Coordinates of N, CA, C and O in Angstrom, one line a residue:
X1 N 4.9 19.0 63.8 CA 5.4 19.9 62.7 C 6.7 19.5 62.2 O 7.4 18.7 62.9
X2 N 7.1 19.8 61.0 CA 8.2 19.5 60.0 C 9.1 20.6 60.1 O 9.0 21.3 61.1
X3 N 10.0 20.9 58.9 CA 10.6 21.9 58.9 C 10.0 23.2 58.5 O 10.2 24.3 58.8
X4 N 9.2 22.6 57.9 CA 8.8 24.0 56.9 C 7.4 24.6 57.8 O 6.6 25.5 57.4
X5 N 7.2 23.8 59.1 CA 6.1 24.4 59.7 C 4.8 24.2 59.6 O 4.0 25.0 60.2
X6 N 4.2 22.9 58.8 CA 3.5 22.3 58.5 C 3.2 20.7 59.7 O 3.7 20.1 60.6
X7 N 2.5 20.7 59.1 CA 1.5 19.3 60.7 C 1.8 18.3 58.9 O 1.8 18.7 57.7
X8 N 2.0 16.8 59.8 CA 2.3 15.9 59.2 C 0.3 15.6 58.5 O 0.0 15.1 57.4
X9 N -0.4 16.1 59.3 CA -1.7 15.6 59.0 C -1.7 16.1 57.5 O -1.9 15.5 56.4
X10 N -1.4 17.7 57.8 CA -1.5 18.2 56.4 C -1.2 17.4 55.3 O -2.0 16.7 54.6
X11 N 0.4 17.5 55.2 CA 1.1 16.7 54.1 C 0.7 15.1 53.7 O 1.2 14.5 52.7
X12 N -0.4 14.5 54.8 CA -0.8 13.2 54.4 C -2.0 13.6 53.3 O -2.0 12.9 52.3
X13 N -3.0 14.7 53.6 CA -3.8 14.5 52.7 C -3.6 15.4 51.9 O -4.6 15.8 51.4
X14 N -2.5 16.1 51.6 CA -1.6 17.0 50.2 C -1.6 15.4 48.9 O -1.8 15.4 47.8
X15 N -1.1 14.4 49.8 CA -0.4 13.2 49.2 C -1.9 12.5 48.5 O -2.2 12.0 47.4
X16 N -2.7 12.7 49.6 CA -4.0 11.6 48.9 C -4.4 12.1 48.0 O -4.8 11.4 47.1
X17 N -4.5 13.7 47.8 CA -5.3 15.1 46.5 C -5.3 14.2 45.1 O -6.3 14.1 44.4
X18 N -4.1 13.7 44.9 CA -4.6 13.2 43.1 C -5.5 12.3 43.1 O -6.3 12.4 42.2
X19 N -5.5 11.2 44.3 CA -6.4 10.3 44.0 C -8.0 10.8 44.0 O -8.7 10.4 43.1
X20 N -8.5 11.6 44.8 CA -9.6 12.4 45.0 C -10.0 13.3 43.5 O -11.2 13.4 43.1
X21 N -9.0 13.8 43.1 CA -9.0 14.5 41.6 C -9.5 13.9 40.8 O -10.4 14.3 40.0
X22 N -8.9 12.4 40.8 CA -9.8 11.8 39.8 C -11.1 11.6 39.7 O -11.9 11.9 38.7
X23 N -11.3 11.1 41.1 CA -12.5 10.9 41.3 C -13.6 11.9 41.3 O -14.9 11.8 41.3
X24 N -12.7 12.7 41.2 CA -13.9 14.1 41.1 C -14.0 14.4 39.7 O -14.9 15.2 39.4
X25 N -13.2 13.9 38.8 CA -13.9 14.4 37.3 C -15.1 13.7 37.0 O -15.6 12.6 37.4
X26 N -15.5 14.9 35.9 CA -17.3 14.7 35.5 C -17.0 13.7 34.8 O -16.0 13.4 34.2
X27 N -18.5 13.0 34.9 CA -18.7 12.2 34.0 C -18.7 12.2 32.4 O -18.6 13.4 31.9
X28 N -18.8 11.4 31.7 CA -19.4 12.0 30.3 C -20.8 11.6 30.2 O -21.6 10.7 30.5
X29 N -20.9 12.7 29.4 CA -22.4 12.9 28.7 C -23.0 11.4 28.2 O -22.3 10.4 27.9
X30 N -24.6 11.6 28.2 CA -25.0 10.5 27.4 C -24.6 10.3 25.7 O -24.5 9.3 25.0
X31 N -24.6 11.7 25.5 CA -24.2 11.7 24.2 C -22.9 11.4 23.6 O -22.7 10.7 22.6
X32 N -21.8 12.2 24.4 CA -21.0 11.4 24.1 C -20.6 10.2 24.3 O -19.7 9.8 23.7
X33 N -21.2 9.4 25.2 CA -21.1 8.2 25.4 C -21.5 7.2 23.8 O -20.7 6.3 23.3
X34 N -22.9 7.6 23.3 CA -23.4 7.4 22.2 C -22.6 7.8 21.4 O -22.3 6.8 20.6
X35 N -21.8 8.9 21.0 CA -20.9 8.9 20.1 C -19.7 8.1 20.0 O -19.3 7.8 18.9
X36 N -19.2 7.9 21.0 CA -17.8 6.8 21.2 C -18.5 5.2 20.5 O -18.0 4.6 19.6
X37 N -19.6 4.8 21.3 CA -19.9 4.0 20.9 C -20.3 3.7 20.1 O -20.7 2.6 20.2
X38 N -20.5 4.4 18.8 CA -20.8 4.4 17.4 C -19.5 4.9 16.5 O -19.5 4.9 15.3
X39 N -18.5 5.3 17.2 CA -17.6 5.9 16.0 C -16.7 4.5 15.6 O -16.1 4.6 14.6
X40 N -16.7 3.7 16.1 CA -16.1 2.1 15.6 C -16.7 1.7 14.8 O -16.0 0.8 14.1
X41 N -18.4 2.0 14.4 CA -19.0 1.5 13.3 C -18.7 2.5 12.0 O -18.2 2.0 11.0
X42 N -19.1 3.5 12.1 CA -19.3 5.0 11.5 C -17.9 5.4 11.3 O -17.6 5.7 10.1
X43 N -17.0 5.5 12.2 CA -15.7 6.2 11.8 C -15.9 7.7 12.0 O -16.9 8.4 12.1
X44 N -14.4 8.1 12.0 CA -14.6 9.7 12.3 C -15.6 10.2 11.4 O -16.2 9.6 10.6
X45 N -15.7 11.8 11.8 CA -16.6 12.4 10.8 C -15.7 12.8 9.5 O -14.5 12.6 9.4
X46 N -16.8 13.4 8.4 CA -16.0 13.7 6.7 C -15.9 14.8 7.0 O -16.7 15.5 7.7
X47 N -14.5 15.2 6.5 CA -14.4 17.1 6.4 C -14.8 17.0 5.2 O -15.7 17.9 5.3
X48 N -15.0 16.5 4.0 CA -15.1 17.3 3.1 C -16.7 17.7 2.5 O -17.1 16.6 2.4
X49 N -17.7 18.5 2.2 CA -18.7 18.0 1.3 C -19.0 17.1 1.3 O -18.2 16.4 0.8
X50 N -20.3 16.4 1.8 CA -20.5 15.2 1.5 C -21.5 15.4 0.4 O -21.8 14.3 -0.1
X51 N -22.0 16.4 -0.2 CA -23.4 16.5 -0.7 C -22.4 16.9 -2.2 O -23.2 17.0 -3.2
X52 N -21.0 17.1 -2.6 CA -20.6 17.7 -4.1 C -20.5 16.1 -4.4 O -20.4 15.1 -3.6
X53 N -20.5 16.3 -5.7 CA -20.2 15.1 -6.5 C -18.7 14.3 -5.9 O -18.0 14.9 -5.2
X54 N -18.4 13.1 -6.1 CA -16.8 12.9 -6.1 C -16.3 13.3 -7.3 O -17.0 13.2 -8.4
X55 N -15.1 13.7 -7.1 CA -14.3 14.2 -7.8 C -13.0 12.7 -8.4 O -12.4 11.9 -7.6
X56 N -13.0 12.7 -10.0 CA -11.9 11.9 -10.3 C -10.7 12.0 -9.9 O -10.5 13.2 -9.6
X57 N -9.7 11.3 -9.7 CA -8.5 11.7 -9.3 C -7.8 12.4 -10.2 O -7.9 11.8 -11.3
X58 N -7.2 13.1 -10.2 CA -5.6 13.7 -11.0 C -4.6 13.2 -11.9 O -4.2 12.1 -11.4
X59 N -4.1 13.4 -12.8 CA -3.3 12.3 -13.6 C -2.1 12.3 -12.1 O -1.9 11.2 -11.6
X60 N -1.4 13.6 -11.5 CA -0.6 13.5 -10.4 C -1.3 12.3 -9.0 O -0.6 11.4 -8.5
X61 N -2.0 12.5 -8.8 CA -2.8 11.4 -8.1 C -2.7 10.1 -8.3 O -2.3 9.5 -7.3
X62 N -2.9 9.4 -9.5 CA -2.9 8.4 -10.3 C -1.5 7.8 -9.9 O -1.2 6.7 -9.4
X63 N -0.5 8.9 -10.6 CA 0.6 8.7 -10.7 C 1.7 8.3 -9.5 O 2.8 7.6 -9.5
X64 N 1.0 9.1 -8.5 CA 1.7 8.2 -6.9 C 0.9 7.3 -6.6 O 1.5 6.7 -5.6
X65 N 0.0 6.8 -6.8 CA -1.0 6.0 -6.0 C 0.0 4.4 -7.0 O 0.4 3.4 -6.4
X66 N 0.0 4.6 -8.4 CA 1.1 4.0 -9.2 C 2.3 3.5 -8.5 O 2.7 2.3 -8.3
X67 N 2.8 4.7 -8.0 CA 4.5 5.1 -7.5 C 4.1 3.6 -5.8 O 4.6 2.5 -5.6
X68 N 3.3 4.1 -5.4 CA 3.0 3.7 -4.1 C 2.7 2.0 -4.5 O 3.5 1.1 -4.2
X69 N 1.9 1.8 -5.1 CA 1.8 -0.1 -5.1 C 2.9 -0.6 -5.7 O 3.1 -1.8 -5.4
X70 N 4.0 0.1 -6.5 CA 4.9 -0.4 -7.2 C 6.2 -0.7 -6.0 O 7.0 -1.6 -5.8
X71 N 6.1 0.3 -5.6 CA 7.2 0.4 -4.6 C 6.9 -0.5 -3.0 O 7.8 -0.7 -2.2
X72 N 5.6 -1.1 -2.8 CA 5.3 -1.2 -1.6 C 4.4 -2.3 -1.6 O 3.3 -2.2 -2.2
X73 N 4.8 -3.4 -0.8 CA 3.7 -4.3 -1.0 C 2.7 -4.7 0.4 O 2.6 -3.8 1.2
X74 N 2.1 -5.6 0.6 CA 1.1 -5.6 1.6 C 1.3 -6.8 2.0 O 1.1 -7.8 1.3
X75 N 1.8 -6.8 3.4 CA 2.0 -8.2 4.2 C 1.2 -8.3 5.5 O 1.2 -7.4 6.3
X76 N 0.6 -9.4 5.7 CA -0.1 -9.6 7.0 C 0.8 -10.3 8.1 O 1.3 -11.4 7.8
X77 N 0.9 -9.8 9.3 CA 1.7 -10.7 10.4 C 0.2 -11.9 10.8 O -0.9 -11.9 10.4
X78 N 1.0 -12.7 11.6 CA 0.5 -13.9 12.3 C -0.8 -13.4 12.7 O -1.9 -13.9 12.6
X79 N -0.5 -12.4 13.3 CA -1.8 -12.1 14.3 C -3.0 -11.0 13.6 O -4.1 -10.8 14.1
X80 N -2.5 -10.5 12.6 CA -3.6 -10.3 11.3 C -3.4 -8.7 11.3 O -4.2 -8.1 10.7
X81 N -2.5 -8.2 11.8 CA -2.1 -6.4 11.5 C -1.3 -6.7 10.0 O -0.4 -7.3 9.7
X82 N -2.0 -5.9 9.4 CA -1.2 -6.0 8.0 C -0.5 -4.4 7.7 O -1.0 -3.3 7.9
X83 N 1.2 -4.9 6.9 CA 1.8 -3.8 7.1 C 2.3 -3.5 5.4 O 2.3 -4.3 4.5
X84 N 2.6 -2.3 5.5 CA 3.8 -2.0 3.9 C 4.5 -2.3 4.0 O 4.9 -1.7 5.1
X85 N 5.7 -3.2 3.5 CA 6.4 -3.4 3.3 C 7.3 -3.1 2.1 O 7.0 -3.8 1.1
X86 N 8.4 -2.4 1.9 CA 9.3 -2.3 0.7 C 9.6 -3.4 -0.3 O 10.5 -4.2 0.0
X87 N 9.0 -3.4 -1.5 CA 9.1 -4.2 -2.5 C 11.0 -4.5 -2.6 O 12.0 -3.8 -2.7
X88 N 10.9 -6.2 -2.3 CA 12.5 -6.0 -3.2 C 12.7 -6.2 -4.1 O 12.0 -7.0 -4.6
X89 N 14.1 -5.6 -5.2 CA 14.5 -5.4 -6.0 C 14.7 -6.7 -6.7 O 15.9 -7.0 -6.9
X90 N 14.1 -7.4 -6.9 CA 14.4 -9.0 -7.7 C 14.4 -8.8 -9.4 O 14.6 -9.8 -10.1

């Protein structure tokens, strides 16, 4: 016994409980399995309507999408992540 009146046996397998926890979560589904492994091709799902027409953009739309290539340009690193970078002022 310890102080608190507890057997050392106890507190050894208090200590092992998380690893067991793990191992006791459920599996996943076949389906979701199938879904994981399709959302890399597919991509998330659409919120919006998929069945309304598209819609043209906005002259407001237009006008940042403007604002945004002007201001921001597109650079690839070494390893092929490509980022925005701030246009400089030349």
């Amino acid at each position: 016994m310890n102080l608190f009146g507890k057997s050392r046996a106890k507190s050894a397998q208090t200590a092992q409980s998380p690893a067991s926890a793990e191992q006791a979560s459920p599996k996943k589904s076949r389906g979701l399995r199938m879904t994981e492994t399709f959302l890399p091709v597919f991509g998330p799902a659409q919120v919006g309507d998929s069945k309304q027409p598209i819609r043209p953009a906005s002259a407001e739309e237009q006008q940042r999408e403007n604002d945004l290539n002007s201001a921001f340009v597109h650079k690839t690193s070494p390893d092929g992540k490509v980022y925005l970078v701030e246009r400089s002022a030349e």
